[in-house]
């Protein structure tokens, strides 16, 4: 793995910089890429990253908005992976979107996600007034949208079952509910390898979020991912508790990993505020330096 070049690891959350973890209507966010860039510009971010799930479909609109508004754009994707019993979300930045291996990874993962959601809807429809057509009605960008649990939640909200998406996720759409079906996912090793082959930079998202996993990635699992080519850890995220941030920072220092921050913004789909956690300029510059594509301006 390439060592981080002349970039100090921030030991406290940066107060200015780039929000490197944002979702739009092309996956489970509620706003367009144009609105993402507009809001990022309005609140004074230095730049923003689009990281929809398993797709690059929103990149073009984000690029158009970036150019029109003069706000630099990092292009990325969030990929769901599995490491033993732990579900791991990986952020892939600045990779070549034409790379065959990563395109096939997205194709197969999106197809598996779609079948999984259909099965969950079939289970839920026994007890709630929704069906597949109700879920499809929540999809903003048709076949270009990566469909997931948030769209089920939105259908339940539209049916009057819950007041908002968060309430649905706290109950019927929860990963602990009887209706839940795990996302069929590639291994973390496969994702790191695919991102690397596409010339991209891989970062474990919300790497110690105890609300997502009862069992977190161990130090040993992270060390193995470093050997496989992992570039960084998203430390500055609302889901990582203070003691876990300290552990992640220790690991980042030990293995000279990039340390990033992001809000995990979904518009109205989550309470997370755009820019509530950010990545410093020097780290973003290093991500761009390592990547296969230029920063979009």
PDB file of C-alpha atoms in Angstrom:
ATOM      1  CA  UNK A   1       0.000   0.000   0.000  1.00  0.00           C
ATOM      2  CA  UNK A   2       1.208   3.474  -0.860  1.00  0.00           C
ATOM      3  CA  UNK A   3       2.111   5.505   2.236  1.00  0.00           C
ATOM      4  CA  UNK A   4       0.319   8.772   2.822  1.00  0.00           C
ATOM      5  CA  UNK A   5       2.517  11.519   1.411  1.00  0.00           C
ATOM      6  CA  UNK A   6       3.177  14.429   3.777  1.00  0.00           C
ATOM      7  CA  UNK A   7      -0.317  14.470   5.268  1.00  0.00           C
ATOM      8  CA  UNK A   8      -0.711  14.822   9.013  1.00  0.00           C
ATOM      9  CA  UNK A   9      -3.480  12.763  10.590  1.00  0.00           C
ATOM     10  CA  UNK A  10      -6.037  15.126  12.181  1.00  0.00           C
ATOM     11  CA  UNK A  11      -6.485  14.047  15.806  1.00  0.00           C
ATOM     12  CA  UNK A  12      -9.650  16.129  16.263  1.00  0.00           C
ATOM     13  CA  UNK A  13     -12.516  16.695  13.825  1.00  0.00           C
ATOM     14  CA  UNK A  14     -11.587  19.308  11.193  1.00  0.00           C
ATOM     15  CA  UNK A  15     -13.659  22.490  11.415  1.00  0.00           C
ATOM     16  CA  UNK A  16     -13.534  23.209   7.683  1.00  0.00           C
ATOM     17  CA  UNK A  17     -13.055  21.201   4.526  1.00  0.00           C
ATOM     18  CA  UNK A  18     -14.974  18.709   2.388  1.00  0.00           C
ATOM     19  CA  UNK A  19     -17.992  16.548   3.150  1.00  0.00           C
ATOM     20  CA  UNK A  20     -16.817  13.233   1.702  1.00  0.00           C
ATOM     21  CA  UNK A  21     -19.921  11.104   2.277  1.00  0.00           C
ATOM     22  CA  UNK A  22     -23.174  12.235   0.616  1.00  0.00           C
ATOM     23  CA  UNK A  23     -26.126  10.496  -1.045  1.00  0.00           C
ATOM     24  CA  UNK A  24     -28.632  11.702  -3.645  1.00  0.00           C
ATOM     25  CA  UNK A  25     -31.789  10.481  -5.381  1.00  0.00           C
ATOM     26  CA  UNK A  26     -29.636   8.078  -7.392  1.00  0.00           C
ATOM     27  CA  UNK A  27     -29.545   5.832  -4.321  1.00  0.00           C
ATOM     28  CA  UNK A  28     -31.262   6.483  -0.993  1.00  0.00           C
ATOM     29  CA  UNK A  29     -31.012  10.265  -0.678  1.00  0.00           C
ATOM     30  CA  UNK A  30     -33.952  12.601  -1.170  1.00  0.00           C
ATOM     31  CA  UNK A  31     -32.234  15.433  -3.085  1.00  0.00           C
ATOM     32  CA  UNK A  32     -30.713  15.734  -6.552  1.00  0.00           C
ATOM     33  CA  UNK A  33     -26.951  15.997  -7.161  1.00  0.00           C
ATOM     34  CA  UNK A  34     -27.569  19.633  -8.169  1.00  0.00           C
ATOM     35  CA  UNK A  35     -29.163  20.315  -4.784  1.00  0.00           C
ATOM     36  CA  UNK A  36     -26.289  18.591  -2.995  1.00  0.00           C
ATOM     37  CA  UNK A  37     -23.739  20.856  -4.677  1.00  0.00           C
ATOM     38  CA  UNK A  38     -25.893  23.956  -4.191  1.00  0.00           C
ATOM     39  CA  UNK A  39     -26.229  23.333  -0.456  1.00  0.00           C
ATOM     40  CA  UNK A  40     -22.554  22.464  -0.072  1.00  0.00           C
ATOM     41  CA  UNK A  41     -21.629  25.756  -1.740  1.00  0.00           C
ATOM     42  CA  UNK A  42     -24.128  27.697   0.387  1.00  0.00           C
ATOM     43  CA  UNK A  43     -22.717  26.462   3.701  1.00  0.00           C
ATOM     44  CA  UNK A  44     -19.118  27.180   2.720  1.00  0.00           C
ATOM     45  CA  UNK A  45     -17.712  23.698   2.168  1.00  0.00           C
ATOM     46  CA  UNK A  46     -14.430  23.654   0.241  1.00  0.00           C
ATOM     47  CA  UNK A  47     -15.812  20.833  -1.893  1.00  0.00           C
ATOM     48  CA  UNK A  48     -18.093  17.813  -1.722  1.00  0.00           C
ATOM     49  CA  UNK A  49     -18.158  14.132  -2.677  1.00  0.00           C
ATOM     50  CA  UNK A  50     -21.071  12.246  -4.198  1.00  0.00           C
ATOM     51  CA  UNK A  51     -21.096   8.660  -2.874  1.00  0.00           C
ATOM     52  CA  UNK A  52     -24.334   6.958  -3.870  1.00  0.00           C
ATOM     53  CA  UNK A  53     -24.640   3.227  -3.294  1.00  0.00           C
ATOM     54  CA  UNK A  54     -23.231   0.922  -5.986  1.00  0.00           C
ATOM     55  CA  UNK A  55     -23.571   3.406  -8.830  1.00  0.00           C
ATOM     56  CA  UNK A  56     -22.022   6.297 -10.739  1.00  0.00           C
ATOM     57  CA  UNK A  57     -25.387   7.350 -12.181  1.00  0.00           C
ATOM     58  CA  UNK A  58     -25.422  10.685 -10.347  1.00  0.00           C
ATOM     59  CA  UNK A  59     -21.913  11.718 -11.336  1.00  0.00           C
ATOM     60  CA  UNK A  60     -22.918  13.528 -14.525  1.00  0.00           C
ATOM     61  CA  UNK A  61     -25.472  15.770 -12.839  1.00  0.00           C
ATOM     62  CA  UNK A  62     -23.055  16.445  -9.978  1.00  0.00           C
ATOM     63  CA  UNK A  63     -20.350  17.402 -12.476  1.00  0.00           C
ATOM     64  CA  UNK A  64     -22.706  19.809 -14.235  1.00  0.00           C
ATOM     65  CA  UNK A  65     -23.628  21.437 -10.929  1.00  0.00           C
ATOM     66  CA  UNK A  66     -20.009  21.583  -9.799  1.00  0.00           C
ATOM     67  CA  UNK A  67     -18.965  23.385 -12.971  1.00  0.00           C
ATOM     68  CA  UNK A  68     -21.899  25.787 -12.868  1.00  0.00           C
ATOM     69  CA  UNK A  69     -21.422  26.711  -9.210  1.00  0.00           C
ATOM     70  CA  UNK A  70     -17.644  26.614  -9.013  1.00  0.00           C
ATOM     71  CA  UNK A  71     -17.465  24.039  -6.230  1.00  0.00           C
ATOM     72  CA  UNK A  72     -14.895  21.216  -6.635  1.00  0.00           C
ATOM     73  CA  UNK A  73     -16.299  17.675  -6.708  1.00  0.00           C
ATOM     74  CA  UNK A  74     -14.833  14.335  -5.643  1.00  0.00           C
ATOM     75  CA  UNK A  75     -16.566  11.452  -7.370  1.00  0.00           C
ATOM     76  CA  UNK A  76     -17.176   8.277  -5.421  1.00  0.00           C
ATOM     77  CA  UNK A  77     -19.444   5.391  -4.525  1.00  0.00           C
ATOM     78  CA  UNK A  78     -20.416   3.568  -1.337  1.00  0.00           C
ATOM     79  CA  UNK A  79     -20.248  -0.218  -1.623  1.00  0.00           C
ATOM     80  CA  UNK A  80     -21.704  -2.704   0.859  1.00  0.00           C
ATOM     81  CA  UNK A  81     -19.321  -5.562   1.645  1.00  0.00           C
ATOM     82  CA  UNK A  82     -18.995  -8.413   4.116  1.00  0.00           C
ATOM     83  CA  UNK A  83     -16.036  -9.324   6.331  1.00  0.00           C
ATOM     84  CA  UNK A  84     -16.845 -12.513   8.184  1.00  0.00           C
ATOM     85  CA  UNK A  85     -19.974 -11.687  10.203  1.00  0.00           C
ATOM     86  CA  UNK A  86     -19.494  -7.925   9.911  1.00  0.00           C
ATOM     87  CA  UNK A  87     -21.324  -5.845   7.312  1.00  0.00           C
ATOM     88  CA  UNK A  88     -18.865  -3.200   6.083  1.00  0.00           C
ATOM     89  CA  UNK A  89     -19.562  -0.147   3.962  1.00  0.00           C
ATOM     90  CA  UNK A  90     -16.665   0.902   1.744  1.00  0.00           C
ATOM     91  CA  UNK A  91     -16.220   4.338   0.185  1.00  0.00           C
ATOM     92  CA  UNK A  92     -14.490   4.229  -3.198  1.00  0.00           C
ATOM     93  CA  UNK A  93     -13.115   7.537  -4.488  1.00  0.00           C
ATOM     94  CA  UNK A  94     -11.730   8.826  -7.785  1.00  0.00           C
ATOM     95  CA  UNK A  95     -11.673   5.483  -9.593  1.00  0.00           C
ATOM     96  CA  UNK A  96     -12.038   4.955 -13.337  1.00  0.00           C
ATOM     97  CA  UNK A  97     -15.794   4.402 -13.852  1.00  0.00           C
ATOM     98  CA  UNK A  98     -15.120   2.537 -17.123  1.00  0.00           C
ATOM     99  CA  UNK A  99     -13.119  -0.209 -15.419  1.00  0.00           C
ATOM    100  CA  UNK A 100     -14.704  -3.559 -16.284  1.00  0.00           C
ATOM    101  CA  UNK A 101     -14.200  -5.214 -12.916  1.00  0.00           C
ATOM    102  CA  UNK A 102     -15.825  -2.470 -10.878  1.00  0.00           C
ATOM    103  CA  UNK A 103     -18.680  -2.081 -13.372  1.00  0.00           C
ATOM    104  CA  UNK A 104     -19.452  -5.785 -13.030  1.00  0.00           C
ATOM    105  CA  UNK A 105     -19.245  -5.525  -9.241  1.00  0.00           C
ATOM    106  CA  UNK A 106     -21.860  -2.751  -9.288  1.00  0.00           C
ATOM    107  CA  UNK A 107     -24.073  -4.614 -11.760  1.00  0.00           C
ATOM    108  CA  UNK A 108     -24.172  -7.805  -9.707  1.00  0.00           C
ATOM    109  CA  UNK A 109     -24.583  -5.990  -6.381  1.00  0.00           C
ATOM    110  CA  UNK A 110     -27.433  -3.832  -7.664  1.00  0.00           C
ATOM    111  CA  UNK A 111     -29.220  -6.887  -9.056  1.00  0.00           C
ATOM    112  CA  UNK A 112     -28.832  -8.702  -5.725  1.00  0.00           C
ATOM    113  CA  UNK A 113     -30.057  -5.639  -3.832  1.00  0.00           C
ATOM    114  CA  UNK A 114     -33.158  -5.450  -6.019  1.00  0.00           C
ATOM    115  CA  UNK A 115     -34.106  -9.091  -5.427  1.00  0.00           C
ATOM    116  CA  UNK A 116     -33.501  -8.699  -1.698  1.00  0.00           C
ATOM    117  CA  UNK A 117     -35.777  -5.649  -1.507  1.00  0.00           C
ATOM    118  CA  UNK A 118     -38.528  -7.443  -3.431  1.00  0.00           C
ATOM    119  CA  UNK A 119     -38.380 -10.340  -0.960  1.00  0.00           C
ATOM    120  CA  UNK A 120     -38.562  -7.952   2.002  1.00  0.00           C
ATOM    121  CA  UNK A 121     -41.573  -6.187   0.471  1.00  0.00           C
ATOM    122  CA  UNK A 122     -43.305  -9.527  -0.014  1.00  0.00           C
ATOM    123  CA  UNK A 123     -42.859 -10.250   3.692  1.00  0.00           C
ATOM    124  CA  UNK A 124     -43.940  -6.776   4.782  1.00  0.00           C
ATOM    125  CA  UNK A 125     -47.026  -6.807   2.551  1.00  0.00           C
ATOM    126  CA  UNK A 126     -48.524  -9.535   4.728  1.00  0.00           C
ATOM    127  CA  UNK A 127     -48.753  -7.115   7.651  1.00  0.00           C
ATOM    128  CA  UNK A 128     -48.642  -3.620   6.120  1.00  0.00           C
ATOM    129  CA  UNK A 129     -50.608  -1.876   3.322  1.00  0.00           C
ATOM    130  CA  UNK A 130     -47.761  -1.715   0.792  1.00  0.00           C
ATOM    131  CA  UNK A 131     -46.740  -3.688  -2.274  1.00  0.00           C
ATOM    132  CA  UNK A 132     -43.928  -3.529  -4.828  1.00  0.00           C
ATOM    133  CA  UNK A 133     -45.660  -0.799  -6.852  1.00  0.00           C
ATOM    134  CA  UNK A 134     -45.777   1.392  -3.736  1.00  0.00           C
ATOM    135  CA  UNK A 135     -42.022   0.972  -3.273  1.00  0.00           C
ATOM    136  CA  UNK A 136     -41.296   1.679  -6.940  1.00  0.00           C
ATOM    137  CA  UNK A 137     -43.301   4.888  -6.616  1.00  0.00           C
ATOM    138  CA  UNK A 138     -40.637   6.143  -4.157  1.00  0.00           C
ATOM    139  CA  UNK A 139     -37.809   5.683  -6.668  1.00  0.00           C
ATOM    140  CA  UNK A 140     -36.787   9.054  -8.111  1.00  0.00           C
ATOM    141  CA  UNK A 141     -34.527   8.093 -11.043  1.00  0.00           C
ATOM    142  CA  UNK A 142     -36.055   4.872 -12.374  1.00  0.00           C
ATOM    143  CA  UNK A 143     -33.681   2.078 -13.337  1.00  0.00           C
ATOM    144  CA  UNK A 144     -30.677   4.313 -12.583  1.00  0.00           C
ATOM    145  CA  UNK A 145     -31.566   4.377  -8.875  1.00  0.00           C
ATOM    146  CA  UNK A 146     -30.003   1.860  -6.497  1.00  0.00           C
ATOM    147  CA  UNK A 147     -33.071   0.595  -4.613  1.00  0.00           C
ATOM    148  CA  UNK A 148     -32.789  -0.287  -0.942  1.00  0.00           C
ATOM    149  CA  UNK A 149     -34.495  -0.312   2.453  1.00  0.00           C
ATOM    150  CA  UNK A 150     -34.984   3.487   2.488  1.00  0.00           C
ATOM    151  CA  UNK A 151     -37.420   3.164  -0.408  1.00  0.00           C
ATOM    152  CA  UNK A 152     -39.407   0.600   1.592  1.00  0.00           C
ATOM    153  CA  UNK A 153     -39.403   3.012   4.516  1.00  0.00           C
ATOM    154  CA  UNK A 154     -40.656   5.817   2.292  1.00  0.00           C
ATOM    155  CA  UNK A 155     -43.482   3.598   1.009  1.00  0.00           C
ATOM    156  CA  UNK A 156     -44.521   2.880   4.610  1.00  0.00           C
ATOM    157  CA  UNK A 157     -44.472   6.604   5.361  1.00  0.00           C
ATOM    158  CA  UNK A 158     -46.577   7.310   2.253  1.00  0.00           C
ATOM    159  CA  UNK A 159     -49.064   4.666   3.434  1.00  0.00           C
ATOM    160  CA  UNK A 160     -49.380   6.424   6.787  1.00  0.00           C
ATOM    161  CA  UNK A 161     -47.781   3.642   8.798  1.00  0.00           C
ATOM    162  CA  UNK A 162     -44.903   5.795  10.116  1.00  0.00           C
ATOM    163  CA  UNK A 163     -44.412   9.559  10.386  1.00  0.00           C
ATOM    164  CA  UNK A 164     -40.979   9.530   8.756  1.00  0.00           C
ATOM    165  CA  UNK A 165     -38.186   7.338   7.452  1.00  0.00           C
ATOM    166  CA  UNK A 166     -36.339   7.249  10.774  1.00  0.00           C
ATOM    167  CA  UNK A 167     -39.397   5.829  12.535  1.00  0.00           C
ATOM    168  CA  UNK A 168     -39.695   3.085   9.911  1.00  0.00           C
ATOM    169  CA  UNK A 169     -36.014   2.232  10.334  1.00  0.00           C
ATOM    170  CA  UNK A 170     -36.509   2.005  14.079  1.00  0.00           C
ATOM    171  CA  UNK A 171     -39.211  -0.633  13.611  1.00  0.00           C
ATOM    172  CA  UNK A 172     -40.293  -2.684  10.573  1.00  0.00           C
ATOM    173  CA  UNK A 173     -37.337  -1.770   8.341  1.00  0.00           C
ATOM    174  CA  UNK A 174     -34.771  -2.281  11.100  1.00  0.00           C
ATOM    175  CA  UNK A 175     -31.980  -4.786  10.607  1.00  0.00           C
ATOM    176  CA  UNK A 176     -33.316  -6.478  13.739  1.00  0.00           C
ATOM    177  CA  UNK A 177     -36.917  -6.864  12.518  1.00  0.00           C
ATOM    178  CA  UNK A 178     -38.470 -10.136  11.389  1.00  0.00           C
ATOM    179  CA  UNK A 179     -38.786  -8.737   7.863  1.00  0.00           C
ATOM    180  CA  UNK A 180     -35.074  -8.027   7.446  1.00  0.00           C
ATOM    181  CA  UNK A 181     -33.048  -9.885   4.829  1.00  0.00           C
ATOM    182  CA  UNK A 182     -29.274  -9.220   4.714  1.00  0.00           C
ATOM    183  CA  UNK A 183     -27.841  -7.554   1.622  1.00  0.00           C
ATOM    184  CA  UNK A 184     -25.994 -10.092  -0.567  1.00  0.00           C
ATOM    185  CA  UNK A 185     -22.532  -8.548  -0.667  1.00  0.00           C
ATOM    186  CA  UNK A 186     -19.013  -9.110  -1.998  1.00  0.00           C
ATOM    187  CA  UNK A 187     -16.213  -9.553   0.516  1.00  0.00           C
ATOM    188  CA  UNK A 188     -14.210  -6.563   1.710  1.00  0.00           C
ATOM    189  CA  UNK A 189     -11.174  -8.095   0.010  1.00  0.00           C
ATOM    190  CA  UNK A 190     -13.027  -8.206  -3.319  1.00  0.00           C
ATOM    191  CA  UNK A 191     -14.081  -4.568  -2.965  1.00  0.00           C
ATOM    192  CA  UNK A 192     -10.614  -3.304  -2.030  1.00  0.00           C
ATOM    193  CA  UNK A 193      -9.152  -5.254  -4.943  1.00  0.00           C
ATOM    194  CA  UNK A 194     -11.739  -3.960  -7.433  1.00  0.00           C
ATOM    195  CA  UNK A 195     -11.321  -0.334  -6.318  1.00  0.00           C
ATOM    196  CA  UNK A 196      -7.549  -0.680  -6.503  1.00  0.00           C
ATOM    197  CA  UNK A 197      -7.651  -2.181  -9.997  1.00  0.00           C
ATOM    198  CA  UNK A 198      -9.831   0.762 -11.088  1.00  0.00           C
ATOM    199  CA  UNK A 199      -7.194   3.160  -9.738  1.00  0.00           C
ATOM    200  CA  UNK A 200      -9.353   4.342  -6.863  1.00  0.00           C
ATOM    201  CA  UNK A 201      -8.962   5.007  -3.160  1.00  0.00           C
ATOM    202  CA  UNK A 202     -10.793   2.783  -0.637  1.00  0.00           C
ATOM    203  CA  UNK A 203     -11.948   3.926   2.801  1.00  0.00           C
ATOM    204  CA  UNK A 204     -14.013   2.038   5.386  1.00  0.00           C
ATOM    205  CA  UNK A 205     -17.127   4.139   6.075  1.00  0.00           C
ATOM    206  CA  UNK A 206     -18.342   4.734   9.669  1.00  0.00           C
ATOM    207  CA  UNK A 207     -15.812   2.098  10.642  1.00  0.00           C
ATOM    208  CA  UNK A 208     -16.906   1.737  14.278  1.00  0.00           C
ATOM    209  CA  UNK A 209     -20.610   2.546  14.250  1.00  0.00           C
ATOM    210  CA  UNK A 210     -22.061   0.403  17.039  1.00  0.00           C
ATOM    211  CA  UNK A 211     -25.627   1.184  15.935  1.00  0.00           C
ATOM    212  CA  UNK A 212     -25.006  -0.681  12.674  1.00  0.00           C
ATOM    213  CA  UNK A 213     -23.065  -3.699  13.898  1.00  0.00           C
ATOM    214  CA  UNK A 214     -23.137  -5.416  17.261  1.00  0.00           C
ATOM    215  CA  UNK A 215     -19.702  -6.753  16.324  1.00  0.00           C
ATOM    216  CA  UNK A 216     -17.239  -4.230  14.850  1.00  0.00           C
ATOM    217  CA  UNK A 217     -14.278  -4.778  12.569  1.00  0.00           C
ATOM    218  CA  UNK A 218     -11.417  -5.919  14.787  1.00  0.00           C
ATOM    219  CA  UNK A 219      -7.897  -4.492  14.750  1.00  0.00           C
ATOM    220  CA  UNK A 220      -6.818  -7.690  13.044  1.00  0.00           C
ATOM    221  CA  UNK A 221      -9.450  -7.407  10.313  1.00  0.00           C
ATOM    222  CA  UNK A 222      -8.431  -3.811   9.621  1.00  0.00           C
ATOM    223  CA  UNK A 223      -4.756  -4.855   9.517  1.00  0.00           C
ATOM    224  CA  UNK A 224      -5.611  -7.519   6.965  1.00  0.00           C
ATOM    225  CA  UNK A 225      -7.494  -4.970   4.836  1.00  0.00           C
ATOM    226  CA  UNK A 226      -4.434  -2.722   4.948  1.00  0.00           C
ATOM    227  CA  UNK A 227      -2.354  -5.610   3.577  1.00  0.00           C
ATOM    228  CA  UNK A 228      -4.946  -6.023   0.825  1.00  0.00           C
ATOM    229  CA  UNK A 229      -4.690  -2.351  -0.159  1.00  0.00           C
ATOM    230  CA  UNK A 230      -7.060  -0.353   2.048  1.00  0.00           C
ATOM    231  CA  UNK A 231      -6.299   3.379   1.972  1.00  0.00           C
ATOM    232  CA  UNK A 232      -8.201   4.849   4.880  1.00  0.00           C
ATOM    233  CA  UNK A 233     -10.793   4.968   7.649  1.00  0.00           C
ATOM    234  CA  UNK A 234     -13.731   7.326   8.014  1.00  0.00           C
ATOM    235  CA  UNK A 235     -13.172   8.398  11.619  1.00  0.00           C
ATOM    236  CA  UNK A 236     -15.182  11.629  11.719  1.00  0.00           C
ATOM    237  CA  UNK A 237     -18.745  10.325  11.500  1.00  0.00           C
ATOM    238  CA  UNK A 238     -21.597  10.700  13.981  1.00  0.00           C
ATOM    239  CA  UNK A 239     -21.896   6.914  14.333  1.00  0.00           C
ATOM    240  CA  UNK A 240     -18.375   6.399  15.713  1.00  0.00           C
ATOM    241  CA  UNK A 241     -18.353   6.872  19.514  1.00  0.00           C
ATOM    242  CA  UNK A 242     -15.386   8.716  21.125  1.00  0.00           C
ATOM    243  CA  UNK A 243     -13.587   5.610  22.405  1.00  0.00           C
ATOM    244  CA  UNK A 244     -13.825   4.012  18.971  1.00  0.00           C
ATOM    245  CA  UNK A 245     -12.543   7.148  17.257  1.00  0.00           C
ATOM    246  CA  UNK A 246      -9.484   6.930  19.494  1.00  0.00           C
ATOM    247  CA  UNK A 247      -8.977   3.309  18.448  1.00  0.00           C
ATOM    248  CA  UNK A 248      -9.360   4.145  14.752  1.00  0.00           C
ATOM    249  CA  UNK A 249      -6.906   7.033  15.027  1.00  0.00           C
ATOM    250  CA  UNK A 250      -4.388   4.705  16.679  1.00  0.00           C
ATOM    251  CA  UNK A 251      -4.777   2.241  13.808  1.00  0.00           C
ATOM    252  CA  UNK A 252      -4.513   5.036  11.242  1.00  0.00           C
ATOM    253  CA  UNK A 253      -1.230   6.164  12.796  1.00  0.00           C
ATOM    254  CA  UNK A 254       0.086   2.605  12.991  1.00  0.00           C
ATOM    255  CA  UNK A 255      -0.667   1.813   9.335  1.00  0.00           C
ATOM    256  CA  UNK A 256      -0.370   5.354   7.918  1.00  0.00           C
ATOM    257  CA  UNK A 257      -3.944   5.377   6.721  1.00  0.00           C
ATOM    258  CA  UNK A 258      -5.931   8.327   5.448  1.00  0.00           C
ATOM    259  CA  UNK A 259      -8.414   9.690   7.989  1.00  0.00           C
ATOM    260  CA  UNK A 260     -11.611  11.090   6.496  1.00  0.00           C
ATOM    261  CA  UNK A 261     -14.837  12.653   7.700  1.00  0.00           C
ATOM    262  CA  UNK A 262     -18.308  12.895   6.253  1.00  0.00           C
ATOM    263  CA  UNK A 263     -21.887  13.522   7.234  1.00  0.00           C
ATOM    264  CA  UNK A 264     -23.493  10.533   5.476  1.00  0.00           C
ATOM    265  CA  UNK A 265     -26.033  13.091   4.270  1.00  0.00           C
ATOM    266  CA  UNK A 266     -29.267  11.795   2.746  1.00  0.00           C
ATOM    267  CA  UNK A 267     -31.265  15.038   2.540  1.00  0.00           C
ATOM    268  CA  UNK A 268     -34.550  14.510   4.385  1.00  0.00           C
ATOM    269  CA  UNK A 269     -33.819  10.783   4.585  1.00  0.00           C
ATOM    270  CA  UNK A 270     -31.674  11.097   7.729  1.00  0.00           C
ATOM    271  CA  UNK A 271     -31.154  13.676  10.472  1.00  0.00           C
ATOM    272  CA  UNK A 272     -27.471  13.967   9.468  1.00  0.00           C
ATOM    273  CA  UNK A 273     -26.666  17.572   8.515  1.00  0.00           C
ATOM    274  CA  UNK A 274     -24.569  18.291   5.437  1.00  0.00           C
ATOM    275  CA  UNK A 275     -21.067  19.274   6.546  1.00  0.00           C
ATOM    276  CA  UNK A 276     -21.486  18.168  10.168  1.00  0.00           C
ATOM    277  CA  UNK A 277     -18.227  16.230   9.756  1.00  0.00           C
ATOM    278  CA  UNK A 278     -15.635  17.028   7.107  1.00  0.00           C
ATOM    279  CA  UNK A 279     -12.265  15.979   5.692  1.00  0.00           C
ATOM    280  CA  UNK A 280      -9.343  18.401   5.691  1.00  0.00           C
ATOM    281  CA  UNK A 281      -7.946  19.827   2.450  1.00  0.00           C
ATOM    282  CA  UNK A 282      -4.600  18.009   2.638  1.00  0.00           C
ATOM    283  CA  UNK A 283      -6.246  14.593   2.935  1.00  0.00           C
ATOM    284  CA  UNK A 284      -8.573  15.310   0.017  1.00  0.00           C
ATOM    285  CA  UNK A 285      -5.588  16.417  -2.061  1.00  0.00           C
ATOM    286  CA  UNK A 286      -3.898  13.093  -1.293  1.00  0.00           C
ATOM    287  CA  UNK A 287      -7.024  11.134  -2.276  1.00  0.00           C
ATOM    288  CA  UNK A 288      -7.088  13.012  -5.578  1.00  0.00           C
ATOM    289  CA  UNK A 289      -3.350  12.471  -6.100  1.00  0.00           C
ATOM    290  CA  UNK A 290      -3.754   8.721  -5.679  1.00  0.00           C
ATOM    291  CA  UNK A 291      -6.873   8.454  -7.823  1.00  0.00           C
ATOM    292  CA  UNK A 292      -7.212   7.549 -11.485  1.00  0.00           C
ATOM    293  CA  UNK A 293      -9.304  10.589 -12.430  1.00  0.00           C
ATOM    294  CA  UNK A 294      -8.814  14.316 -11.956  1.00  0.00           C
ATOM    295  CA  UNK A 295     -10.682  16.404  -9.424  1.00  0.00           C
ATOM    296  CA  UNK A 296     -13.776  17.851 -11.096  1.00  0.00           C
ATOM    297  CA  UNK A 297     -13.887  21.647 -11.032  1.00  0.00           C
TER     298      UNK A 297
END
